Coordinates of C-alpha atoms and ligand atoms in Angstrom, one line a residue:
X1 CA 126.4 53.4 80.1
X2 CA 126.0 49.3 78.6
X3 CA 128.1 49.7 75.1
X4 CA 126.1 48.8 71.8
X5 CA 123.7 45.4 72.7
X6 CA 121.5 43.1 70.5
X7 CA 118.1 44.4 71.3
X8 CA 117.7 41.0 72.4
X9 CA 119.0 41.2 75.8
X10 CA 116.9 41.3 78.6
X11 CA 118.8 45.0 79.6
X12 CA 116.5 47.7 81.9
X13 CA 113.9 50.6 79.8
X14 CA 112.7 52.9 81.6
X15 CA 110.5 55.5 79.9
X16 CA 108.5 58.8 80.9
X17 CA 106.0 61.2 80.2
X18 CA 105.6 64.3 81.9
X19 CA 103.6 64.7 84.6
X20 CA 100.6 66.5 84.1
X21 CA 99.0 69.2 85.6
X22 CA 96.1 67.8 87.7
X23 CA 94.1 70.9 86.9
X24 CA 93.4 70.3 83.6
X25 CA 90.8 68.3 81.7
X26 CA 92.5 65.6 79.7
X27 CA 93.5 67.0 75.8
X28 CA 95.3 65.3 72.7
X29 CA 98.8 67.0 74.2
X30 CA 97.9 65.4 77.4
X31 CA 97.8 62.2 75.5
X32 CA 100.5 62.2 72.6
X33 CA 102.5 62.8 74.9
X34 CA 101.5 59.6 76.4
X35 CA 101.2 57.5 73.2
X36 CA 104.7 58.5 72.2
X37 CA 105.7 56.4 75.6
X38 CA 103.3 54.2 75.7
X39 CA 104.2 52.5 71.7
X40 CA 107.8 53.3 72.8
X41 CA 107.3 50.9 75.4
X42 CA 105.6 48.3 73.6
X43 CA 108.5 48.1 71.1
X44 CA 110.8 47.8 74.3
X45 CA 109.0 44.6 75.6
X46 CA 108.4 43.3 72.0
X47 CA 112.7 43.8 71.9
X48 CA 112.5 41.9 74.9
X49 CA 113.5 44.9 77.0
X50 CA 112.7 44.7 80.8
X51 CA 110.1 48.0 80.5
X52 CA 108.9 50.5 83.0
X53 CA 106.9 53.1 81.8
X54 CA 106.0 56.2 84.3
X55 CA 103.0 58.6 83.9
X56 CA 101.3 60.5 86.3
X57 CA 99.6 63.8 87.6
X58 CA 101.9 67.2 88.8
X59 CA 99.5 68.4 91.9
X60 CA 101.2 71.4 94.0
X61 CA 100.3 74.1 91.8
X62 CA 98.9 76.9 93.1
X63 CA 96.1 77.3 90.7
X64 CA 94.9 73.9 91.9
X65 CA 93.9 76.0 95.8
X66 CA 91.9 78.7 93.6
X67 CA 89.8 75.6 91.6
X68 CA 89.6 73.5 94.1
X69 CA 88.0 76.3 96.1
X70 CA 85.8 77.6 92.9
X71 CA 84.6 73.8 93.3
X72 CA 83.6 73.9 97.2
X73 CA 86.1 70.9 98.2
X74 CA 89.3 70.7 99.5
X75 CA 92.5 71.0 97.0
X76 CA 93.0 66.7 97.9
X77 CA 89.4 65.9 96.7
X78 CA 90.0 68.3 93.5
X79 CA 93.4 66.3 92.9
X80 CA 91.8 63.3 93.3
X81 CA 89.2 63.8 91.0
X82 CA 91.3 65.5 88.8
X83 CA 94.0 63.0 88.9
X84 CA 91.0 60.1 88.1
X85 CA 90.2 61.6 85.2
X86 CA 93.7 60.9 83.6
X87 CA 93.8 57.5 84.7
X88 CA 90.3 57.1 82.6
X89 CA 91.5 59.1 79.3
X90 CA 94.8 56.6 79.7
X91 CA 93.3 53.4 79.6
X92 CA 91.1 54.9 77.4
X93 CA 93.9 55.4 75.3
X94 CA 95.0 52.1 75.8
X95 CA 98.2 53.0 77.7
X96 CA 100.3 50.1 78.9
X97 CA 101.9 52.5 81.9
X98 CA 103.3 50.0 85.1
X99 CA 102.4 52.9 87.6
X100 CA 100.9 56.3 87.8
X101 CA 103.0 58.3 90.4
X102 CA 100.9 61.3 92.0
X103 CA 103.2 64.3 93.6
X104 CA 100.9 64.4 96.6
X105 CA 101.4 60.3 97.3
X106 CA 104.0 60.0 101.2
X107 CA 106.0 57.5 98.9
X108 CA 106.7 60.5 96.5
X109 CA 106.5 63.4 99.5
X110 CA 109.4 61.6 101.1
X111 CA 111.7 61.0 98.7
X112 CA 111.2 64.6 97.5
X113 CA 112.7 66.2 100.7
X114 CA 115.2 63.2 101.8
X115 CA 116.9 65.3 97.7
X116 CA 116.6 68.7 99.0
X117 CA 118.3 67.4 102.4
X118 CA 121.0 65.8 99.7
X119 CA 121.8 69.2 98.0
X120 CA 121.9 71.5 101.2
X121 CA 124.1 68.7 102.3
X122 CA 126.1 69.3 99.5
X123 CA 126.3 73.0 99.4
X124 CA 123.8 72.9 95.9
X125 CA 121.8 75.1 97.9
X126 CA 121.5 78.7 99.3
X127 CA 119.3 81.1 100.4
X128 CA 118.5 84.6 98.8
X129 CA 116.8 87.1 97.4
X130 CA 114.3 86.5 93.8
X131 CA 113.2 89.2 91.6
X132 CA 112.0 88.5 88.7
X133 CA 108.9 87.5 85.8
X134 CA 106.7 85.3 87.0
X135 CA 104.7 83.8 85.2
X136 CA 101.2 82.8 86.8
X137 CA 99.5 80.5 84.6
X138 CA 102.3 78.4 83.9
X139 CA 104.6 79.2 87.9
X140 CA 107.5 80.0 86.4
X141 CA 109.7 82.6 86.6
X142 CA 110.4 84.1 83.1
X143 CA 114.3 85.3 82.7
X144 CA 114.4 89.4 81.4
X145 CA 115.6 88.5 77.8
X146 CA 112.1 86.0 77.9
X147 CA 110.5 88.4 79.3
X148 CA 111.2 91.0 77.4
X149 CA 111.2 89.3 74.0
X150 CA 107.7 88.1 74.8
X151 CA 106.1 91.7 75.3
X152 CA 105.9 91.3 79.5
X153 CA 102.8 88.9 78.5
X154 CA 102.9 85.2 79.2
X155 CA 104.1 83.2 75.7
X156 CA 101.2 80.9 76.9
X157 CA 98.2 82.1 78.1
X158 CA 99.8 85.6 77.0
X159 CA 98.7 87.2 80.5
X160 CA 100.4 90.0 81.5
X161 CA 103.8 89.2 83.6
X162 CA 103.5 90.0 87.6
X163 CA 107.0 91.4 88.9
X164 CA 107.2 89.6 92.0
X165 CA 110.3 89.4 95.0
X166 CA 110.3 86.7 97.8
X167 CA 113.5 85.1 99.9
X168 CA 114.1 81.4 97.9
X169 CA 116.2 79.0 98.2
X170 CA 118.2 78.5 94.9
X171 CA 119.8 75.6 93.7
X172 CA 123.5 76.9 92.5
X173 CA 122.5 76.0 88.5
X174 CA 125.7 78.0 87.4
X175 CA 128.0 75.9 88.8
X176 CA 127.2 72.9 86.6
X177 CA 127.5 74.3 83.1
X178 CA 130.3 74.0 81.8
X179 CA 129.8 70.0 83.0
X180 CA 126.2 69.8 81.2
X181 CA 128.1 71.0 78.2
X182 CA 130.3 68.6 78.2
X183 CA 127.4 66.2 78.9
X184 CA 125.8 67.2 76.0
X185 CA 129.0 67.6 73.7
X186 CA 130.1 63.8 74.0
X187 CA 126.5 62.0 74.8
X188 CA 124.9 63.1 71.2
X189 CA 122.0 62.0 71.4
X190 CA 120.9 63.0 75.3
X191 CA 118.8 66.2 73.8
X192 CA 116.8 65.0 70.5
X193 CA 115.0 66.1 67.8
X194 CA 118.7 67.7 66.8
X195 CA 117.2 71.1 66.1
X196 CA 115.9 71.2 70.2
X197 CA 119.8 70.3 71.0
X198 CA 121.1 73.2 69.4
X199 CA 118.6 75.7 71.0
X200 CA 119.3 74.4 74.5
X201 CA 122.6 74.8 73.8
X202 CA 122.8 78.4 72.1
X203 CA 120.7 79.0 75.8
X204 CA 123.5 77.2 78.3
X205 CA 126.4 79.2 76.7
X206 CA 124.7 82.5 77.3
X207 CA 125.5 81.3 80.4
X208 CA 123.3 79.8 83.2
X209 CA 121.8 81.8 86.2
X210 CA 120.8 79.9 89.3
X211 CA 117.3 79.1 89.9
X212 CA 114.9 79.9 93.0
X213 CA 113.7 76.0 93.8
X214 CA 111.5 77.1 97.0
X215 CA 108.4 79.6 97.4
X216 CA 107.6 81.6 100.5
X217 CA 104.1 79.6 102.0
X218 CA 101.4 82.9 102.0
X219 CA 101.1 83.3 106.3
X220 CA 97.3 81.4 106.2
X221 CA 96.9 80.4 103.3
X222 CA 95.8 76.7 102.1
X223 CA 98.6 74.3 102.8
X224 CA 99.2 72.4 99.8
X225 CA 103.0 71.6 98.5
X226 CA 106.3 70.0 100.2
X227 CA 107.7 72.3 102.8
X228 CA 111.7 72.7 102.1
X229 CA 112.8 70.7 105.5
X230 CA 113.5 72.5 108.7
X231 CA 111.6 75.2 106.8
X232 CA 108.0 75.5 106.9
X233 CA 107.6 79.1 105.2
X234 CA 109.1 78.2 101.8
X235 CA 107.8 75.1 100.5
X236 CA 109.3 73.1 97.2
X237 CA 108.8 75.3 93.8
X238 CA 106.2 72.9 91.7
X239 CA 108.6 72.3 88.6
X240 CA 111.6 71.3 90.8
X241 CA 108.5 69.1 93.5
X242 CA 107.7 67.9 90.1
X243 CA 110.6 67.0 88.1
X244 CA 111.5 64.5 91.3
X245 CA 108.8 62.1 90.0
X246 CA 111.1 60.4 87.7
X247 CA 113.5 59.2 90.5
X248 CA 111.3 58.7 93.2
X249 CA 108.7 56.8 91.6
X250 CA 112.0 54.4 90.3
X251 CA 113.8 54.5 94.2
X252 CA 112.9 51.6 95.8
X253 CA 115.6 48.7 96.1
X254 CA 112.8 46.3 93.8
X255 CA 113.0 49.5 91.1
X256 CA 116.5 51.0 91.2
X257 CA 117.9 48.8 88.7
X258 CA 115.1 50.8 86.0
X259 CA 117.7 53.7 86.8
X260 CA 118.8 55.6 84.9
X261 CA 115.8 56.7 82.3
X262 CA 116.3 55.3 78.8
X263 CA 113.6 58.0 77.9
X264 CA 112.5 61.1 79.2
X265 CA 109.5 62.2 76.3
X266 CA 107.9 65.2 76.7
X267 CA 106.9 68.3 74.6
X268 CA 109.5 71.4 73.3
X269 CA 107.3 74.1 75.7
X270 CA 109.1 72.5 78.9
X271 CA 112.6 71.2 77.9
X272 CA 114.8 73.8 79.2
X273 CA 113.7 72.1 82.8
X274 CA 114.1 68.7 81.3
X275 CA 117.4 69.2 80.3
X276 CA 119.3 71.5 81.9
X277 CA 117.6 71.5 85.4
X278 CA 116.9 68.3 85.9
X279 CA 120.2 66.9 85.0
X280 CA 122.1 69.9 86.6
X281 CA 120.1 68.7 90.1
X282 CA 121.2 64.6 89.1
X283 CA 124.7 66.1 88.8
X284 CA 124.0 67.4 92.0
X285 CA 122.8 64.5 93.8
X286 CA 126.0 62.4 92.2
X287 CA 123.1 60.2 89.9
X288 CA 123.2 59.4 86.4
X289 CA 121.9 61.2 84.2
X290 CA 119.3 60.0 81.5
X291 CA 119.7 58.6 78.5
X292 CA 117.5 60.8 76.4
X293 CA 115.3 63.8 76.9
X294 CA 112.9 63.7 73.4
X295 CA 111.0 66.8 73.0
X296 CA 108.1 67.0 70.9
X297 CA 106.7 69.8 69.0
X298 CA 102.5 70.4 69.0
X299 CA 99.3 69.5 68.0
X300 CA 97.3 72.2 66.1
X301 CA 94.1 71.9 64.7
X302 CA 92.9 72.4 60.9
X303 CA 95.4 74.9 60.2
X304 CA 95.4 77.2 64.4
X305 CA 96.8 76.7 67.5
X306 CA 94.4 75.8 69.7
X307 CA 93.2 77.9 73.0
X308 CA 91.0 78.2 74.9
X309 CA 89.9 81.4 73.4
X310 CA 89.0 79.9 70.0
X311 CA 87.1 76.7 71.8
X312 CA 89.3 74.6 69.2
X313 CA 91.1 72.6 71.8
X314 CA 90.8 69.2 70.6
X315 CA 89.4 67.6 73.7
X316 CA 89.1 63.9 74.8
X317 CA 85.1 64.3 73.7
X318 CA 86.8 65.1 69.9
X319 CA 89.2 62.3 70.7
X320 CA 86.2 59.7 71.8
X321 CA 84.1 60.2 68.5
X322 CA 87.7 59.9 66.3
X323 CA 88.3 56.5 67.9
X324 CA 84.4 55.4 67.9
X325 CA 83.9 56.3 64.5
X326 CA 87.7 55.1 62.9
X327 CA 88.2 52.7 66.2
X328 CA 91.2 53.4 68.9
X329 CA 93.5 52.1 67.4
X330 CA 93.3 54.1 63.7
X331 CA 93.4 57.4 66.2
X332 CA 96.7 56.6 67.4
X333 CA 97.7 55.3 64.6
X334 CA 97.1 59.2 63.4
X335 CA 98.2 60.4 65.9
X336 CA 101.3 58.2 66.2
X337 CA 102.3 58.5 61.9
X338 CA 101.2 61.7 61.6
X339 CA 102.5 63.7 64.9
X340 CA 104.8 66.0 65.8
X341 CA 107.3 63.6 66.9
X342 CA 110.3 66.2 65.5
X343 CA 110.7 69.9 65.6
X344 CA 108.3 70.7 63.6
X345 CA 104.0 71.5 65.1
X346 CA 101.3 68.8 63.1
X347 CA 97.8 69.6 62.0
X348 CA 95.5 67.7 63.4
X349 CA 93.1 68.4 60.5
X350 CA 90.0 66.4 59.5
X351 CA 91.0 65.9 56.0
X352 CA 94.5 64.4 56.5
X353 CA 92.6 61.7 58.4
X354 CA 90.8 60.2 56.8
X355 CA 93.8 60.2 53.9
X356 CA 95.7 58.6 56.4
X357 CA 93.6 55.9 57.2
X358 CA 92.4 55.4 53.7
X359 CA 96.1 55.3 52.6
X360 CA 97.6 52.8 55.5
X361 CA 94.9 51.4 56.8
X362 CA 91.9 50.9 54.9
X363 CA 93.0 50.1 51.5
X364 CA 97.0 48.8 53.2
X365 CA 96.8 46.9 56.0
X366 CA 93.2 45.8 56.5
X367 CA 92.9 45.1 53.1
X368 CA 95.7 42.5 52.9
X369 CA 95.0 41.3 55.2
X370 CA 91.1 40.6 54.3
X371 CA 92.5 39.5 50.5
X372 CA 94.3 36.8 51.9
X373 CA 92.4 35.5 54.9
X374 CA 89.5 35.0 51.8
X375 CA 91.4 33.4 49.9
X376 CA 92.7 30.9 52.0
X377 CA 89.6 30.6 53.5
X378 CA 88.0 29.8 49.4
X379 CA 91.0 27.5 47.8
X380 CA 92.2 26.3 51.0
X381 CA 88.7 25.9 53.2
X382 CA 90.7 28.5 56.2
X383 CA 93.5 25.9 56.7
X384 CA 96.9 27.5 56.3
X385 CA 98.4 26.0 53.3
X386 CA 102.0 24.4 53.0
X387 CA 104.6 26.9 51.3
X388 CA 106.7 23.6 50.4
X389 CA 110.0 24.3 51.4
X390 CA 109.7 27.6 48.6
X391 CA 110.6 30.3 49.9
X392 CA 112.5 32.4 47.2
X393 CA 109.5 32.9 44.8
X394 CA 108.1 35.4 42.1
X395 CA 111.4 37.5 42.8
X396 CA 110.7 37.9 46.0
X397 CA 112.7 36.4 48.8
X398 CA 110.7 36.4 51.8
X399 CA 112.9 35.5 54.5
X400 CA 115.2 38.3 53.6
X401 CA 112.6 40.4 53.2
X402 CA 111.2 39.9 56.8
X403 CA 114.4 40.0 58.2
X404 CA 114.7 43.5 56.6
X405 CA 111.2 44.5 58.0
X406 CA 112.2 43.4 61.5
X407 CA 115.7 44.6 62.0
X408 CA 114.4 48.2 60.4
X409 CA 111.9 48.6 63.0
X410 CA 114.2 47.5 66.2
X411 CA 116.8 49.8 64.4
X412 CA 114.2 52.8 64.5
X413 CA 112.8 52.2 68.1
X414 CA 116.6 52.5 69.1
X415 CA 116.9 55.5 67.3
X416 CA 113.5 56.6 69.3
X417 CA 111.9 56.9 65.2
X418 CA 108.5 55.5 66.0
X419 CA 106.7 55.9 63.0
X420 CA 109.7 54.9 61.3
X421 CA 109.2 51.6 63.0
X422 CA 106.1 51.6 62.4
X423 CA 106.4 52.5 58.4
X424 CA 108.7 49.0 58.0
X425 CA 105.6 47.0 59.0
X426 CA 103.6 48.8 56.5
X427 CA 106.5 48.5 53.8
X428 CA 105.8 44.7 54.4
X429 CA 102.3 44.9 53.8
X430 CA 103.0 46.9 50.7
X431 CA 105.1 43.8 49.4
X432 CA 102.2 41.7 49.6
X433 CA 99.8 44.0 47.7
X434 CA 103.0 43.9 45.3
X435 CA 103.4 40.4 45.2
X436 CA 99.5 39.4 44.8
X437 CA 99.3 41.7 41.8
X438 CA 102.7 40.4 40.5
X439 CA 101.8 36.7 40.9
X440 CA 97.4 36.8 40.4
X441 CA 96.5 34.0 42.8
X442 CA 93.3 34.5 42.0
X443 CA 93.3 33.8 38.6
X444 CA 95.8 30.5 39.0
X445 CA 92.7 29.0 41.7
X446 CA 91.5 28.2 38.2
X447 CA 93.8 26.1 37.8
X448 CA 93.5 22.9 39.9
X449 CA 97.0 21.8 38.7
X450 CA 98.5 24.9 39.8
X451 CA 96.8 24.6 43.8
X452 CA 100.1 23.5 45.2
X453 CA 102.1 27.0 43.9
X454 CA 99.0 28.8 44.6
X455 CA 99.0 27.2 48.5
X456 CA 102.8 29.0 48.2
X457 CA 101.5 32.1 47.1
X458 CA 99.3 32.8 50.0
X459 CA 101.8 31.0 52.3
X460 CA 104.1 33.7 52.1
X461 CA 101.6 36.3 52.1
X462 CA 99.9 35.1 55.7
X463 CA 103.6 34.7 57.1
X464 CA 104.5 38.2 55.9
X465 CA 101.3 39.7 57.3
X466 CA 102.1 37.9 60.4
X467 CA 105.3 39.5 60.7
X468 CA 104.2 42.8 60.2
X469 CA 101.1 42.8 62.5
X470 CA 103.9 41.6 65.0
X471 CA 105.8 44.8 63.8
X472 CA 102.5 47.4 63.9
X473 CA 101.0 45.9 67.1
X474 CA 103.3 48.6 69.3
X475 CA 100.7 51.4 67.4
X476 CA 98.1 49.0 67.3
X477 CA 97.7 46.3 70.4
X478 CA 93.8 45.7 69.4
X479 CA 94.0 45.4 66.1
X480 CA 97.1 44.0 65.3
X481 CA 96.4 40.9 67.8
X482 CA 93.4 39.9 65.7
X483 CA 94.5 40.1 62.2
X484 CA 97.7 37.9 64.8
X485 CA 94.2 35.8 65.8
X486 CA 93.2 34.9 62.3
X487 CA 96.4 33.9 61.0
X488 CA 96.6 30.9 64.1
X489 CA 99.4 33.5 66.2
X490 CA 98.6 32.8 70.0
X491 CA 98.4 35.5 72.1
X492 CA 100.7 38.8 71.6
X493 CA 101.8 39.7 75.5
X494 CA 104.8 37.3 75.9
X495 CA 105.7 37.8 71.8
X496 CA 109.5 38.6 71.3
X497 CA 110.2 40.4 67.8
X498 CA 113.1 38.2 67.7
X499 CA 111.8 35.3 68.1
X500 CA 108.1 35.3 66.9
X501 CA 109.3 37.8 63.9
X502 CA 111.7 35.0 62.7
X503 CA 110.7 33.8 59.1
X504 CA 108.6 30.7 58.8
X505 CA 106.6 30.9 62.4
X506 CA 103.0 30.5 61.1
X507 CA 102.2 26.5 61.2
X508 CA 101.1 24.6 57.5
X509 CA 97.1 23.7 58.4
X510 CA 96.6 26.6 61.2
X511 CA 93.0 27.8 60.6
X512 CA 93.3 31.2 59.2
X513 CA 90.3 33.1 59.8
X514 CA 87.9 35.3 57.7
X515 CA 86.3 37.7 59.3
X516 CA 84.5 41.4 59.0
X517 CA 86.6 44.6 57.7
X518 CA 89.3 45.4 59.8
X519 CA 89.4 48.8 58.9
X520 CA 85.8 49.8 56.8
X521 CA 86.9 52.4 54.1
X522 CA 85.9 56.0 54.6
X523 CA 84.1 58.7 53.2
X524 CA 86.5 61.5 52.6
X525 CA 83.6 63.4 52.0
X526 CA 81.6 63.0 54.8
X527 CA 82.1 65.5 57.6
X528 CA 84.4 65.0 60.8
X529 CA 82.6 62.6 63.9
X530 CA 80.3 63.8 66.5
X531 CA 81.8 64.6 70.1
X532 CA 81.3 61.7 72.3
X533 CA 80.1 62.9 75.8
X534 CA 80.9 66.2 78.1
X535 CA 84.4 66.6 79.5
X536 CA 83.6 66.1 83.1
Ligands
MSP601 N1 103.2 69.6 84.9 C1 104.2 70.4 83.9 C2 105.0 68.8 83.4 C3 106.0 68.6 84.8 S1 107.2 67.3 84.2 C4 108.1 66.8 85.3 C5 103.0 70.4 82.7 N2 102.3 69.5 82.7 S2 100.7 70.3 80.7 O1 99.8 68.7 81.7 O2 100.8 71.3 80.7 O3 101.0 69.2 80.2 C6 102.2 69.2 78.9 C7 102.5 68.4 78.3 O4 101.5 68.0 77.6 C8 103.7 68.5 77.9 O5 103.7 67.8 77.2 C9 103.2 69.7 76.4 O6 104.1 69.4 75.0 C10 101.8 68.8 76.1 N3 100.8 69.9 74.9 C11 100.1 70.6 75.7 N4 99.5 71.0 74.5 C12 100.2 70.3 73.2 C13 99.6 70.0 72.1 N5 98.6 70.9 72.2 N6 100.3 69.5 71.0 C14 101.1 68.2 71.4 N7 102.2 68.9 72.9 C15 101.1 69.4 73.8 O7 103.7 70.7 82.0

């Protein structure tokens, strides 16, 4: 494992999201996990890392077969249709993934077969009988204790659990208990946040049992799933098939350099698979482990858990409504900075949305950018003034302030605190506001003898906003590209925080353009936006 290095060194950064059940319609949960990965990927690119961002769909679930039949199409037609809906939703959210993997793709299936053979060759897989409590909605067996605690109902769908017995191939999970615990102990950042890590460690200490990794193919049923090598009576269990995607996607000569992943991002409900089963499978395969498995919590809505029965799901039409009313970047901003990244759930309440929008964006970044560009337009005909070599003014050491913002953003990014990284940009903008209030350039403008001083102030403001926009761009790529272009900065795609975030990049004389309000103030009393479009 590489020692701590300067973030500007071009090491690889592989970030993944869960692959989503292709049976579902894209909703906030899918968009949220993928947005976190997107912001991490964009920050990593800004930090100069060689990034690979992967998302995709998990397609071999049993319910795909039933849903397809109910819609009168074949399973693969159904999967194609829904995988396309996910891709469209993610494009709508401006998510910059390098690849979208589907578990029905040949490239994945062939690798899974090879991994299973490798596991068999090392003796990590054996055949046996399994009987347990099966959660049909989640396609997973629950342990006796969990099943009892949940009153023999699915903790997610609340449907009764089914007692199921089958001949299975098993993975010797129990053999890796000590090794996994030792790894977690030696790498405190391996499972994050800390509260989740403690939960997982507590459960591992209760003892790991071997897990089934196949299920019997029912005679006469539609063939769907990956067959166990040399035993077509059995299919690879959908969760095992799915976990392998993280490796199969980069298991080519050109992409091998990306493994091990920097971080697997996922929701708390699927942490066990990622923090326990997957790492043990990797150990059995002799592969290095991902550097971090990060589990976020859940969105709830207006204080209530979202559920189909309540009909209060934050679905795509609702999200589209917000994006249209406030801009997509404002929606991304809210999800990222007010979301359940830590160990507690977060509320998507309309009032919270408006409050954060007005505070950070309308009255914050947007207002500062407009004020400064308007003054440069008015007092300097839109030509960026010259700071006359000054950097430290009215108690503000601007290069130091900007440098602190950049370094803080990079450090928070390394610690996977994405909202914290963005906060560094907002803090810099607030410094600009404070500076304007303290120096009152609009008053100085009245005295022609003080033109140079006015230029010094406005240069500092403009340059600080340019750097803040660069820091904020991973969360708000479109709006911040707009700010940067208004302040004469070139296109964002090749930007590097280390180089372009240094003080003094803004050249005196470049054209500063005033424009439309970036984030018009929102009326807190107006009703939430109407959903747009239908789900299908
Ligand atoms: N297919 C599996 C994952 C396999 S990964 C090898 C799966 N798919 S899923 O379609 O159910 O998507 C799950 C993701 O959405 C999880 O990360 C889950 O936490 C997230 N969310 C689902 N509802 C959510 C909220 N209400 N809030 C935030 N995220 C939630 O599980």
